[in-house]
Amino acid sequence: DAGVIQSPRHEVTEMGQEVTLRCKPISGHNSLFWYRQTMMRGLELLIYFNNNVPIDDSGMPEDRFSAKMPNASFSTLKIQPSEPRDSAVYFCASSFNGHSYEQYFGPGTRLTVT
Amino acid sequence: KNEVEQSPQNLTAQEGEFITINCSYSVGISALHWLQQHPGGGIVSLFMLSSGKKKHGRLIATINIQEKHSSLHITASHPRDSAVYICAVGGADGLTFGKGTHLIIQP
């Protein structure tokens, strides 16, 4: 298996622009998680989906952030408009909730907003 | 919301030393994870524990549910073990992370 795939790996954008991060979970996994990592706050859960349905989005910082999972093999995290304080590494992870809670992480997307 | 505390924050040791990293949490959990993050940034799951002890090669993880405490041990440490080790608690509803322990093993 290719593991969790994220794109792009690096994104540099200007303040005010829309940013879309993409994630393809491991085939057969039914839970998907979006995390953000910064030096100040470490790793934080933003939102997680179970069977394509958002279960908990309490970690989403504000309305500028939105996430979708239109099918079992694809999810997006969108920031509109982006701000410099959104600069971070965004990780996607997936798990096969029915058997185990072990999560498999993607390589992350490093976002820089100037 | 669970509070996760890790200690030490930074640890430098010599190759071959026995390493212990500790993790405490405030609220009962369904599982505790130990993650490893290398300088390149990728995150790898080392262990998932709900009770007792697990061993994988030179790595050992233990958890005491009553005391809400877990330890990660590395035996015969090697420079390639240098990484950030992160404790996370939770389960199917996601993870709450500790701040991580930055481990450096010097040759």
mmCIF file of C-alpha atoms in Angstrom, chain A residues 9 31 33 35 37 40-45 48 50 56 91 97 100-107 110, chain B residues 30-31 33 35 37 40-48 86 90-99:
data_model
loop_
_atom_site.group_PDB
_atom_site.id
_atom_site.type_symbol
_atom_site.label_atom_id
_atom_site.label_comp_id
_atom_site.label_asym_id
_atom_site.label_seq_id
_atom_site.Cartn_x
_atom_site.Cartn_y
_atom_site.Cartn_z
ATOM 1 C CA ARG A 9 4.006 18.736 0.030
ATOM 2 C CA SER A 31 -11.571 7.185 9.696
ATOM 3 C CA PHE A 33 -8.043 12.942 10.676
ATOM 4 C CA TYR A 35 -3.926 17.734 12.263
ATOM 5 C CA GLN A 37 1.610 21.232 13.835
ATOM 6 C CA MET A 40 4.101 27.086 19.574
ATOM 7 C CA ARG A 41 1.206 24.638 19.927
ATOM 8 C CA GLY A 42 2.630 21.324 18.778
ATOM 9 C CA LEU A 43 0.224 18.877 17.144
ATOM 10 C CA GLU A 44 -3.506 19.626 17.295
ATOM 11 C CA LEU A 45 -6.521 17.787 15.952
ATOM 12 C CA TYR A 48 -12.000 13.939 11.969
ATOM 13 C CA ASN A 50 -15.821 8.541 10.190
ATOM 14 C CA ASP A 56 -15.825 16.374 15.508
ATOM 15 C CA PHE A 91 -0.939 16.265 8.576
ATOM 16 C CA ASN A 97 -11.493 2.076 13.198
ATOM 17 C CA SER A 100 -7.700 -0.774 15.729
ATOM 18 C CA TYR A 101 -7.183 2.822 16.721
ATOM 19 C CA GLU A 102 -3.699 2.900 15.227
ATOM 20 C CA GLN A 103 -3.342 5.896 12.939
ATOM 21 C CA TYR A 104 -1.162 6.132 9.863
ATOM 22 C CA PHE A 105 0.145 9.583 9.059
ATOM 23 C CA GLY A 106 0.767 11.173 5.707
ATOM 24 C CA PRO A 107 4.004 13.080 5.036
ATOM 25 C CA ARG A 110 4.162 22.562 4.849
ATOM 26 C CA SER B 30 -9.208 4.241 25.472
ATOM 27 C CA ALA B 31 -5.676 4.116 24.107
ATOM 28 C CA HIS B 33 0.040 6.183 21.396
ATOM 29 C CA LEU B 35 4.804 8.447 17.925
ATOM 30 C CA GLN B 37 8.963 12.235 14.350
ATOM 31 C CA GLY B 40 12.548 15.237 8.066
ATOM 32 C CA GLY B 41 9.148 15.716 9.685
ATOM 33 C CA GLY B 42 7.409 12.414 9.004
ATOM 34 C CA ILE B 43 5.407 10.854 11.849
ATOM 35 C CA VAL B 44 5.469 7.128 12.522
ATOM 36 C CA SER B 45 3.331 5.259 15.024
ATOM 37 C CA LEU B 46 5.547 3.192 17.355
ATOM 38 C CA PHE B 47 3.021 1.745 19.784
ATOM 39 C CA MET B 48 -0.625 1.814 20.684
ATOM 40 C CA ILE B 86 5.379 12.245 21.069
ATOM 41 C CA GLY B 90 -7.473 9.224 22.857
ATOM 42 C CA GLY B 91 -9.024 6.783 20.460
ATOM 43 C CA ALA B 92 -11.494 6.821 17.656
ATOM 44 C CA ASP B 93 -12.337 10.457 18.317
ATOM 45 C CA GLY B 94 -8.826 11.619 17.556
ATOM 46 C CA LEU B 95 -5.744 12.285 19.592
ATOM 47 C CA THR B 96 -4.568 14.842 22.160
ATOM 48 C CA PHE B 97 -0.815 15.259 21.924
ATOM 49 C CA GLY B 98 1.969 15.963 24.366
ATOM 50 C CA LYS B 99 4.553 18.576 23.427
#
